C-alpha cells in the first residue's frame, strides 16, 4: 500500500466517524426534545392527580364533618377508600402508558438501537404491571381489612347502644 492509499483510507474513516458523530448528535437532540415534551406531560398528569386527590380528600372530610351517625361515617370512609384505590390504579396505568410512550419515542431517533430499547421498555412495562398487580392485591387486602374493622366497630357500637 502506498502513502496516497493510506491517506485516502484515513480520510474516508475520518469522514465516516464525523458523519457517525453528527448523526448521533442529531439523534440525541431529537431524543432530548421528545424527553422535554414528555416530561412536561408527565408533570402535568402528576400535578392534576395530586390536585384531584386533595380535592377528593377535602370533599370526604367535609362529608364526614356533617355526619351524625357512625354507620354513615363508616360508609363514607369505605366509599373514599374504594374511590381512592380505583383512582390510584387508573393513574398508575396512565403513568405507565406515558412512560412507555416516552421510552418508545426517545428510541426512534436511534434506529439501530430501537430493538434494544423496546425490549427494555417491555421489561419495564412487565415489571410495572407486576408491581401494579401486587399493589392492587395489597390495596384490595387493605380495603377488605378496613371494611372488616369498620364492620366490627359498627357491631360493637350497635351492641353498646
CSV table of N, CA, C and O in Angstrom, one decimal, residues 22-145:
chain,number,residue,atom,x,y,z
A,22,UNK,N,-22.0,13.2,13.9
A,22,UNK,CA,-23.1,14.2,13.6
A,22,UNK,C,-24.5,13.5,13.7
A,22,UNK,O,-25.4,14.1,14.3
A,23,UNK,N,-24.6,12.3,13.1
A,23,UNK,CA,-25.9,11.6,13.1
A,23,UNK,C,-26.3,11.3,14.6
A,23,UNK,O,-27.4,11.4,15.0
A,24,UNK,N,-25.3,10.9,15.4
A,24,UNK,CA,-25.6,10.5,16.8
A,24,UNK,C,-26.0,11.8,17.5
A,24,UNK,O,-26.9,11.7,18.4
A,25,UNK,N,-25.3,12.9,17.3
A,25,UNK,CA,-25.7,14.1,18.0
A,25,UNK,C,-27.1,14.6,17.5
A,25,UNK,O,-27.9,15.0,18.4
A,26,UNK,N,-27.4,14.5,16.3
A,26,UNK,CA,-28.8,14.9,15.8
A,26,UNK,C,-29.8,14.0,16.4
A,26,UNK,O,-30.9,14.5,16.9
A,27,UNK,N,-29.5,12.7,16.5
A,27,UNK,CA,-30.5,11.7,17.1
A,27,UNK,C,-30.7,12.1,18.6
A,27,UNK,O,-31.8,12.1,19.1
A,28,UNK,N,-29.6,12.4,19.3
A,28,UNK,CA,-29.6,12.7,20.7
A,28,UNK,C,-30.4,14.0,20.9
A,28,UNK,O,-31.3,14.0,21.8
A,29,UNK,N,-30.3,15.0,20.1
A,29,UNK,CA,-31.0,16.2,20.2
A,29,UNK,C,-32.5,16.0,20.0
A,29,UNK,O,-33.3,16.6,20.7
A,30,UNK,N,-32.8,15.2,19.0
A,30,UNK,CA,-34.3,14.9,18.7
A,30,UNK,C,-34.8,14.1,19.9
A,30,UNK,O,-36.0,14.3,20.4
A,31,UNK,N,-34.0,13.2,20.5
A,31,UNK,CA,-34.4,12.4,21.6
A,31,UNK,C,-34.7,13.3,22.8
A,31,UNK,O,-35.6,13.2,23.6
A,32,UNK,N,-33.8,14.3,23.1
A,32,UNK,CA,-34.0,15.2,24.2
A,32,UNK,C,-35.2,16.1,24.0
A,32,UNK,O,-35.8,16.5,25.0
A,33,UNK,N,-35.5,16.4,22.8
A,33,UNK,CA,-36.7,17.2,22.5
A,33,UNK,C,-37.9,16.4,22.9
A,33,UNK,O,-38.9,16.9,23.6
A,34,UNK,N,-37.9,15.1,22.6
A,34,UNK,CA,-39.0,14.3,23.0
A,34,UNK,C,-39.1,14.1,24.5
A,34,UNK,O,-40.2,14.2,25.1
A,35,UNK,N,-38.0,14.0,25.1
A,35,UNK,CA,-37.9,13.9,26.6
A,35,UNK,C,-38.5,15.1,27.3
A,35,UNK,O,-39.3,15.0,28.2
A,36,UNK,N,-38.2,16.3,26.7
A,36,UNK,CA,-38.7,17.5,27.3
A,36,UNK,C,-40.2,17.6,27.2
A,36,UNK,O,-40.9,17.9,28.2
A,37,UNK,N,-40.7,17.3,26.0
A,37,UNK,CA,-42.2,17.4,25.9
A,37,UNK,C,-42.9,16.3,26.7
A,37,UNK,O,-43.9,16.6,27.4
A,38,UNK,N,-42.4,15.1,26.8
A,38,UNK,CA,-43.0,14.0,27.6
A,38,UNK,C,-42.9,14.3,29.0
A,38,UNK,O,-43.8,14.1,29.8
A,39,UNK,N,-41.8,14.9,29.5
A,39,UNK,CA,-41.6,15.3,30.9
A,39,UNK,C,-42.7,16.3,31.3
A,39,UNK,O,-43.2,16.2,32.4
A,40,UNK,N,-43.0,17.2,30.4
A,40,UNK,CA,-44.0,18.2,30.7
A,40,UNK,C,-45.3,17.5,30.9
A,40,UNK,O,-46.1,17.8,31.8
A,41,UNK,N,-45.7,16.6,30.0
A,41,UNK,CA,-46.9,15.9,30.0
A,41,UNK,C,-47.0,15.1,31.3
A,41,UNK,O,-48.1,15.0,31.9
A,42,UNK,N,-46.0,14.4,31.7
A,42,UNK,CA,-45.9,13.6,32.9
A,42,UNK,C,-46.1,14.5,34.1
A,42,UNK,O,-46.9,14.2,35.0
A,43,UNK,N,-45.4,15.6,34.1
A,43,UNK,CA,-45.6,16.5,35.3
A,43,UNK,C,-47.0,17.1,35.4
A,43,UNK,O,-47.5,17.2,36.5
A,44,UNK,N,-47.6,17.4,34.3
A,44,UNK,CA,-49.0,17.9,34.3
A,44,UNK,C,-49.9,16.8,34.8
A,44,UNK,O,-50.8,17.1,35.7
A,45,UNK,N,-49.7,15.6,34.3
A,45,UNK,CA,-50.6,14.5,34.8
A,45,UNK,C,-50.4,14.2,36.3
A,45,UNK,O,-51.4,14.1,37.0
A,46,UNK,N,-49.2,14.3,36.8
A,46,UNK,CA,-48.9,14.0,38.2
A,46,UNK,C,-49.5,15.2,39.0
A,46,UNK,O,-50.1,14.9,40.1
A,47,UNK,N,-49.4,16.4,38.6
A,47,UNK,CA,-49.9,17.5,39.3
A,47,UNK,C,-51.4,17.5,39.3
A,47,UNK,O,-52.1,17.7,40.4
A,48,UNK,N,-52.0,17.1,38.2
A,48,UNK,CA,-53.5,17.0,38.1
A,48,UNK,C,-54.0,15.9,39.1
A,48,UNK,O,-55.0,16.1,39.8
A,49,UNK,N,-53.3,14.8,39.1
A,49,UNK,CA,-53.7,13.7,40.0
A,49,UNK,C,-53.6,14.2,41.5
A,49,UNK,O,-54.5,13.9,42.3
A,50,UNK,N,-52.5,14.9,41.8
A,50,UNK,CA,-52.3,15.3,43.2
A,50,UNK,C,-53.4,16.3,43.6
A,50,UNK,O,-54.0,16.3,44.7
A,51,UNK,N,-53.8,17.2,42.7
A,51,UNK,CA,-54.8,18.2,42.9
A,51,UNK,C,-56.2,17.5,43.1
A,51,UNK,O,-56.9,17.8,44.1
A,52,UNK,N,-56.5,16.5,42.2
A,52,UNK,CA,-57.7,15.8,42.4
A,52,UNK,C,-57.8,15.0,43.6
A,52,UNK,O,-58.8,14.9,44.3
A,53,UNK,N,-56.6,14.4,44.0
A,53,UNK,CA,-56.6,13.6,45.3
A,53,UNK,C,-56.9,14.5,46.5
A,53,UNK,O,-57.6,14.2,47.4
A,54,UNK,N,-56.3,15.7,46.5
A,54,UNK,CA,-56.5,16.7,47.6
A,54,UNK,C,-58.0,17.1,47.6
A,54,UNK,O,-58.6,17.1,48.7
A,55,UNK,N,-58.5,17.4,46.5
A,55,UNK,CA,-60.0,17.8,46.4
A,55,UNK,C,-60.9,16.6,46.9
A,55,UNK,O,-61.8,16.9,47.6
A,56,UNK,N,-60.5,15.4,46.5
A,56,UNK,CA,-61.3,14.3,46.9
A,56,UNK,C,-61.3,14.1,48.4
A,56,UNK,O,-62.3,13.8,49.0
A,57,UNK,N,-60.1,14.2,48.9
A,57,UNK,CA,-59.9,14.1,50.4
A,57,UNK,C,-60.6,15.2,51.1
A,57,UNK,O,-61.3,14.9,52.2
A,58,UNK,N,-60.5,16.4,50.6
A,58,UNK,CA,-61.2,17.5,51.3
A,58,UNK,C,-62.7,17.3,51.2
A,58,UNK,O,-63.4,17.6,52.2
A,59,UNK,N,-63.2,16.9,50.1
A,59,UNK,CA,-64.7,16.7,50.0
A,59,UNK,C,-65.1,15.6,50.9
A,59,UNK,O,-66.2,15.7,51.5
A,60,UNK,N,-64.3,14.5,51.1
A,60,UNK,CA,-64.7,13.5,52.0
A,60,UNK,C,-64.7,14.0,53.4
A,60,UNK,O,-65.6,13.6,54.2
A,61,UNK,N,-63.7,14.8,53.8
A,61,UNK,CA,-63.7,15.3,55.2
A,61,UNK,C,-64.9,16.2,55.4
A,61,UNK,O,-65.4,16.2,56.5
A,62,UNK,N,-65.3,17.0,54.4
A,62,UNK,CA,-66.5,17.8,54.6
A,62,UNK,C,-67.7,17.0,54.8
A,62,UNK,O,-68.6,17.3,55.6
A,63,UNK,N,-67.8,15.9,54.0
A,63,UNK,CA,-68.9,14.9,54.2
A,63,UNK,C,-68.9,14.4,55.7
A,63,UNK,O,-69.9,14.3,56.3
A,64,UNK,N,-67.7,14.0,56.1
A,64,UNK,CA,-67.6,13.4,57.4
A,64,UNK,C,-67.9,14.4,58.5
A,64,UNK,O,-68.5,14.0,59.6
A,65,UNK,N,-67.6,15.6,58.3
A,65,UNK,CA,-67.9,16.7,59.3
A,65,UNK,C,-69.4,16.8,59.6
A,65,UNK,O,-69.8,17.1,60.7
A,66,UNK,N,-70.2,16.5,58.6
A,66,UNK,CA,-71.7,16.7,58.7
A,66,UNK,C,-72.4,15.4,59.1
A,66,UNK,O,-73.6,15.4,59.2
A,67,UNK,N,-71.7,14.3,59.4
A,67,UNK,CA,-72.3,13.1,59.7
A,67,UNK,C,-72.7,13.0,61.1
A,67,UNK,O,-72.0,13.5,62.0
A,68,UNK,N,-73.9,12.4,61.3
A,68,UNK,CA,-74.5,12.3,62.7
A,68,UNK,C,-74.4,10.9,63.2
A,68,UNK,O,-74.7,10.6,64.4
A,69,UNK,N,-74.1,9.9,62.3
A,69,UNK,CA,-74.2,8.5,62.8
A,69,UNK,C,-72.9,7.8,62.4
A,69,UNK,O,-72.2,8.1,61.4
A,70,UNK,N,-72.5,6.8,63.2
A,70,UNK,CA,-71.3,6.0,63.0
A,70,UNK,C,-71.4,5.2,61.7
A,70,UNK,O,-70.4,5.2,60.9
A,71,UNK,N,-72.5,4.7,61.4
A,71,UNK,CA,-72.7,3.9,60.2
A,71,UNK,C,-72.5,4.7,58.9
A,71,UNK,O,-71.9,4.3,57.9
A,72,UNK,N,-73.0,5.9,58.9
A,72,UNK,CA,-72.9,6.8,57.8
A,72,UNK,C,-71.4,7.2,57.6
A,72,UNK,O,-70.9,7.3,56.5
A,73,UNK,N,-70.7,7.4,58.7
A,73,UNK,CA,-69.3,7.8,58.7
A,73,UNK,C,-68.5,6.6,58.1
A,73,UNK,O,-67.6,6.8,57.3
A,74,UNK,N,-68.8,5.4,58.5
A,74,UNK,CA,-68.1,4.2,58.0
A,74,UNK,C,-68.4,4.1,56.5
A,74,UNK,O,-67.5,3.7,55.8
A,75,UNK,N,-69.6,4.3,56.1
A,75,UNK,CA,-70.0,4.2,54.7
A,75,UNK,C,-69.2,5.2,53.9
A,75,UNK,O,-68.7,4.9,52.8
A,76,UNK,N,-69.1,6.5,54.4
A,76,UNK,CA,-68.3,7.5,53.6
A,76,UNK,C,-66.9,7.1,53.5
A,76,UNK,O,-66.2,7.3,52.5
A,77,UNK,N,-66.3,6.6,54.6
A,77,UNK,CA,-64.9,6.2,54.6
A,77,UNK,C,-64.7,5.0,53.7
A,77,UNK,O,-63.7,5.0,52.9
A,78,UNK,N,-65.6,4.1,53.6
A,78,UNK,CA,-65.4,2.9,52.7
A,78,UNK,C,-65.5,3.4,51.3
A,78,UNK,O,-64.7,2.9,50.4
A,79,UNK,N,-66.4,4.3,51.0
A,79,UNK,CA,-66.5,4.9,49.6
A,79,UNK,C,-65.3,5.6,49.3
A,79,UNK,O,-64.8,5.5,48.1
A,80,UNK,N,-64.7,6.4,50.2
A,80,UNK,CA,-63.5,7.1,49.9
A,80,UNK,C,-62.3,6.1,49.6
A,80,UNK,O,-61.6,6.3,48.7
A,81,UNK,N,-62.2,5.1,50.4
A,81,UNK,CA,-61.1,4.1,50.2
A,81,UNK,C,-61.3,3.4,48.9
A,81,UNK,O,-60.3,3.3,48.1
A,82,UNK,N,-62.5,3.0,48.5
A,82,UNK,CA,-62.7,2.4,47.2
A,82,UNK,C,-62.4,3.3,46.1
A,82,UNK,O,-61.7,2.9,45.1
A,83,UNK,N,-62.9,4.5,46.1
A,83,UNK,CA,-62.7,5.5,45.1
A,83,UNK,C,-61.2,5.8,45.0
A,83,UNK,O,-60.7,5.9,43.8
A,84,UNK,N,-60.5,6.0,46.1
A,84,UNK,CA,-59.1,6.3,46.1
A,84,UNK,C,-58.3,5.2,45.4
A,84,UNK,O,-57.4,5.4,44.7
A,85,UNK,N,-58.6,4.0,45.8
A,85,UNK,CA,-58.0,2.8,45.2
A,85,UNK,C,-58.2,2.8,43.7
A,85,UNK,O,-57.2,2.6,43.0
A,86,UNK,N,-59.4,2.9,43.3
A,86,UNK,CA,-59.7,2.9,41.8
A,86,UNK,C,-59.0,4.0,41.1
A,86,UNK,O,-58.4,3.8,40.0
A,87,UNK,N,-58.9,5.2,41.7
A,87,UNK,CA,-58.2,6.3,41.1
A,87,UNK,C,-56.7,6.0,41.0
A,87,UNK,O,-56.1,6.4,40.0
A,88,UNK,N,-56.2,5.4,42.0
A,88,UNK,CA,-54.7,5.1,42.1
A,88,UNK,C,-54.4,4.1,41.0
A,88,UNK,O,-53.4,4.2,40.3
A,89,UNK,N,-55.2,3.1,40.8
A,89,UNK,CA,-55.0,2.1,39.8
A,89,UNK,C,-55.0,2.7,38.4
A,89,UNK,O,-54.2,2.5,37.6
A,90,UNK,N,-56.0,3.5,38.2
A,90,UNK,CA,-56.2,4.2,36.9
A,90,UNK,C,-55.0,5.1,36.6
A,90,UNK,O,-54.5,5.2,35.5
A,91,UNK,N,-54.6,5.9,37.7
A,91,UNK,CA,-53.4,6.8,37.5
A,91,UNK,C,-52.1,6.0,37.2
A,91,UNK,O,-51.3,6.4,36.4
A,92,UNK,N,-52.0,4.9,37.9
A,92,UNK,CA,-50.8,4.0,37.6
A,92,UNK,C,-50.8,3.6,36.2
A,92,UNK,O,-49.7,3.5,35.6
A,93,UNK,N,-51.9,3.2,35.7
A,93,UNK,CA,-52.0,2.8,34.3
A,93,UNK,C,-51.7,3.9,33.3
A,93,UNK,O,-50.9,3.8,32.3
A,94,UNK,N,-52.2,5.1,33.6
A,94,UNK,CA,-51.9,6.3,32.8
A,94,UNK,C,-50.4,6.6,32.8
A,94,UNK,O,-49.8,6.9,31.8
A,95,UNK,N,-49.8,6.6,34.0
A,95,UNK,CA,-48.4,6.9,34.1
A,95,UNK,C,-47.5,5.8,33.4
A,95,UNK,O,-46.5,6.2,32.8
A,96,UNK,N,-47.9,4.6,33.6
A,96,UNK,CA,-47.2,3.5,32.9
A,96,UNK,C,-47.2,3.7,31.4
A,96,UNK,O,-46.2,3.6,30.7
A,97,UNK,N,-48.4,4.1,30.9
A,97,UNK,CA,-48.5,4.4,29.4
A,97,UNK,C,-47.7,5.6,29.0
A,97,UNK,O,-47.0,5.5,28.0
A,98,UNK,N,-47.7,6.7,29.8
A,98,UNK,CA,-46.9,7.8,29.5
A,98,UNK,C,-45.4,7.5,29.5
A,98,UNK,O,-44.7,7.9,28.5
A,99,UNK,N,-44.9,6.7,30.4
A,99,UNK,CA,-43.5,6.4,30.5
A,99,UNK,C,-43.2,5.4,29.4
A,99,UNK,O,-42.1,5.5,28.8
A,100,UNK,N,-44.1,4.5,29.1
A,100,UNK,CA,-43.8,3.6,28.0
A,100,UNK,C,-43.7,4.3,26.6
A,100,UNK,O,-42.8,4.1,25.8
A,101,UNK,N,-44.7,5.2,26.4
A,101,UNK,CA,-44.6,6.0,25.2
A,101,UNK,C,-43.4,6.9,25.1
A,101,UNK,O,-42.8,7.1,24.1
A,102,UNK,N,-43.0,7.4,26.3
A,102,UNK,CA,-41.7,8.2,26.3
A,102,UNK,C,-40.5,7.4,25.9
A,102,UNK,O,-39.7,7.8,25.0
A,103,UNK,N,-40.4,6.2,26.4
A,103,UNK,CA,-39.3,5.3,26.0
A,103,UNK,C,-39.3,5.0,24.5
A,103,UNK,O,-38.3,5.0,23.9
A,104,UNK,N,-40.5,4.7,24.0
A,104,UNK,CA,-40.6,4.4,22.6
A,104,UNK,C,-40.2,5.6,21.7
A,104,UNK,O,-39.5,5.4,20.7
A,105,UNK,N,-40.7,6.8,22.1
A,105,UNK,CA,-40.4,8.0,21.3
A,105,UNK,C,-39.0,8.4,21.3
A,105,UNK,O,-38.4,8.8,20.3
A,106,UNK,N,-38.4,8.2,22.5
A,106,UNK,CA,-37.0,8.6,22.6
A,106,UNK,C,-36.1,7.6,21.8
A,106,UNK,O,-35.0,8.0,21.4
A,107,UNK,N,-36.5,6.4,21.6
A,107,UNK,CA,-35.7,5.4,20.9
A,107,UNK,C,-35.8,5.6,19.4
A,107,UNK,O,-34.9,5.2,18.7
A,108,UNK,N,-36.8,6.2,18.9
A,108,UNK,CA,-37.0,6.4,17.4
A,108,UNK,C,-35.8,7.0,16.7
A,108,UNK,O,-35.4,6.5,15.7
A,109,UNK,N,-35.2,8.1,17.3
A,109,UNK,CA,-34.1,8.7,16.6
A,109,UNK,C,-32.9,7.8,16.5
A,109,UNK,O,-32.0,7.9,15.6
A,110,UNK,N,-32.8,6.8,17.3
A,110,UNK,CA,-31.7,5.9,17.3
A,110,UNK,C,-32.1,4.6,16.7
A,110,UNK,O,-32.2,3.5,17.3
A,111,UNK,N,-32.3,4.6,15.4
A,111,UNK,CA,-32.9,3.5,14.6
A,111,UNK,C,-32.1,2.2,14.9
A,111,UNK,O,-32.8,1.1,15.0
A,112,UNK,N,-30.9,2.2,15.0
A,112,UNK,CA,-30.1,1.0,15.3
A,112,UNK,C,-30.3,0.4,16.7
A,112,UNK,O,-30.0,-0.8,16.9
A,113,UNK,N,-30.8,1.3,17.6
A,113,UNK,CA,-30.9,0.9,19.0
A,113,UNK,C,-32.3,0.6,19.4
A,113,UNK,O,-32.6,0.2,20.5
A,114,UNK,N,-33.3,0.8,18.5
A,114,UNK,CA,-34.7,0.7,18.8
A,114,UNK,C,-35.1,-0.6,19.3
A,114,UNK,O,-35.8,-0.7,20.3
A,115,UNK,N,-34.6,-1.7,18.7
A,115,UNK,CA,-35.0,-3.0,19.2
A,115,UNK,C,-34.6,-3.2,20.6
A,115,UNK,O,-35.4,-3.7,21.4
A,116,UNK,N,-33.4,-2.9,20.9
A,116,UNK,CA,-32.9,-3.0,22.3
A,116,UNK,C,-33.7,-2.1,23.3
A,116,UNK,O,-34.0,-2.6,24.4
A,117,UNK,N,-34.0,-0.9,22.9
A,117,UNK,CA,-34.8,0.0,23.8
A,117,UNK,C,-36.2,-0.6,24.0
A,117,UNK,O,-36.8,-0.5,25.0
A,118,UNK,N,-36.8,-1.2,22.9
A,118,UNK,CA,-38.1,-1.7,23.0
A,118,UNK,C,-38.1,-2.9,24.0
A,118,UNK,O,-39.1,-3.1,24.8
A,119,UNK,N,-37.1,-3.7,23.9
A,119,UNK,CA,-37.0,-4.9,24.9
A,119,UNK,C,-37.0,-4.4,26.3
A,119,UNK,O,-37.6,-4.9,27.2
A,120,UNK,N,-36.2,-3.3,26.5
A,120,UNK,CA,-36.1,-2.8,27.9
A,120,UNK,C,-37.4,-2.2,28.3
A,120,UNK,O,-37.8,-2.3,29.4
A,121,UNK,N,-38.1,-1.4,27.4
A,121,UNK,CA,-39.4,-0.9,27.7
A,121,UNK,C,-40.4,-1.9,28.0
A,121,UNK,O,-41.2,-1.8,28.9
A,122,UNK,N,-40.3,-3.0,27.3
A,122,UNK,CA,-41.2,-4.2,27.5
A,122,UNK,C,-41.0,-4.8,28.9
A,122,UNK,O,-41.9,-5.1,29.6
A,123,UNK,N,-39.7,-4.9,29.3
A,123,UNK,CA,-39.4,-5.4,30.6
A,123,UNK,C,-39.9,-4.5,31.7
A,123,UNK,O,-40.5,-4.9,32.7
A,124,UNK,N,-39.7,-3.2,31.4
A,124,UNK,CA,-40.2,-2.2,32.4
A,124,UNK,C,-41.7,-2.2,32.5
A,124,UNK,O,-42.2,-2.2,33.6
A,125,UNK,N,-42.3,-2.4,31.4
A,125,UNK,CA,-43.8,-2.4,31.4
A,125,UNK,C,-44.3,-3.7,32.2
A,125,UNK,O,-45.2,-3.6,33.0
A,126,UNK,N,-43.6,-4.8,31.9
A,126,UNK,CA,-43.9,-6.1,32.6
A,126,UNK,C,-43.7,-5.9,34.1
A,126,UNK,O,-44.6,-6.3,34.9
A,127,UNK,N,-42.6,-5.3,34.5
A,127,UNK,CA,-42.4,-5.0,35.9
A,127,UNK,C,-43.4,-4.1,36.5
A,127,UNK,O,-43.9,-4.3,37.6
A,128,UNK,N,-43.8,-3.1,35.7
A,128,UNK,CA,-44.8,-2.1,36.2
A,128,UNK,C,-46.1,-2.8,36.4
A,128,UNK,O,-46.8,-2.6,37.4
A,129,UNK,N,-46.5,-3.7,35.4
A,129,UNK,CA,-47.8,-4.4,35.6
A,129,UNK,C,-47.7,-5.4,36.7
A,129,UNK,O,-48.7,-5.5,37.4
A,130,UNK,N,-46.6,-6.0,36.9
A,130,UNK,CA,-46.5,-6.9,38.1
A,130,UNK,C,-46.6,-6.1,39.4
A,130,UNK,O,-47.3,-6.5,40.3
A,131,UNK,N,-45.9,-5.0,39.4
A,131,UNK,CA,-45.9,-4.1,40.6
A,131,UNK,C,-47.3,-3.6,40.8
A,131,UNK,O,-47.8,-3.5,41.9
A,132,UNK,N,-48.0,-3.2,39.7
A,132,UNK,CA,-49.3,-2.7,39.8
A,132,UNK,C,-50.3,-3.8,40.3
A,132,UNK,O,-51.1,-3.6,41.1
A,133,UNK,N,-50.0,-5.1,39.8
A,133,UNK,CA,-50.8,-6.2,40.3
A,133,UNK,C,-50.6,-6.4,41.8
A,133,UNK,O,-51.6,-6.7,42.5
A,134,UNK,N,-49.4,-6.4,42.2
A,134,UNK,CA,-49.1,-6.5,43.7
A,134,UNK,C,-49.7,-5.4,44.5
A,134,UNK,O,-50.3,-5.6,45.5
A,135,UNK,N,-49.6,-4.2,44.0
A,135,UNK,CA,-50.2,-3.0,44.6
A,135,UNK,C,-51.8,-3.2,44.7
A,135,UNK,O,-52.4,-2.9,45.7
A,136,UNK,N,-52.3,-3.7,43.6
A,136,UNK,CA,-53.8,-3.9,43.6
A,136,UNK,C,-54.2,-4.9,44.6
A,136,UNK,O,-55.1,-4.7,45.4
A,137,UNK,N,-53.4,-6.0,44.7
A,137,UNK,CA,-53.8,-7.0,45.7
A,137,UNK,C,-53.6,-6.5,47.1
A,137,UNK,O,-54.4,-6.7,48.0
A,138,UNK,N,-52.5,-5.7,47.4
A,138,UNK,CA,-52.3,-5.1,48.7
A,138,UNK,C,-53.4,-4.2,49.0
A,138,UNK,O,-53.9,-4.1,50.2
A,139,UNK,N,-53.8,-3.3,48.1
A,139,UNK,CA,-54.8,-2.4,48.3
A,139,UNK,C,-56.2,-3.1,48.6
A,139,UNK,O,-57.0,-2.7,49.4
A,140,UNK,N,-56.4,-4.1,47.8
A,140,UNK,CA,-57.7,-4.9,48.0
A,140,UNK,C,-57.7,-5.5,49.4
A,140,UNK,O,-58.7,-5.5,50.1
A,141,UNK,N,-56.6,-6.1,49.8
A,141,UNK,CA,-56.5,-6.7,51.1
A,141,UNK,C,-56.7,-5.6,52.2
A,141,UNK,O,-57.4,-5.8,53.2
A,142,UNK,N,-56.1,-4.5,52.0
A,142,UNK,CA,-56.2,-3.3,52.9
A,142,UNK,C,-57.7,-2.9,53.0
A,142,UNK,O,-58.2,-2.6,54.1
A,143,UNK,N,-58.3,-2.8,51.9
A,143,UNK,CA,-59.7,-2.3,51.8
A,143,UNK,C,-60.6,-3.4,52.5
A,143,UNK,O,-61.5,-3.0,53.3
A,144,UNK,N,-60.3,-4.6,52.3
A,144,UNK,CA,-61.1,-5.7,53.0
A,144,UNK,C,-60.9,-5.6,54.5
A,144,UNK,O,-61.8,-5.8,55.2
A,145,UNK,N,-59.7,-5.4,54.9
A,145,UNK,CA,-59.4,-5.3,56.3
A,145,UNK,C,-60.1,-4.1,56.9
A,145,UNK,O,-60.6,-4.2,58.0
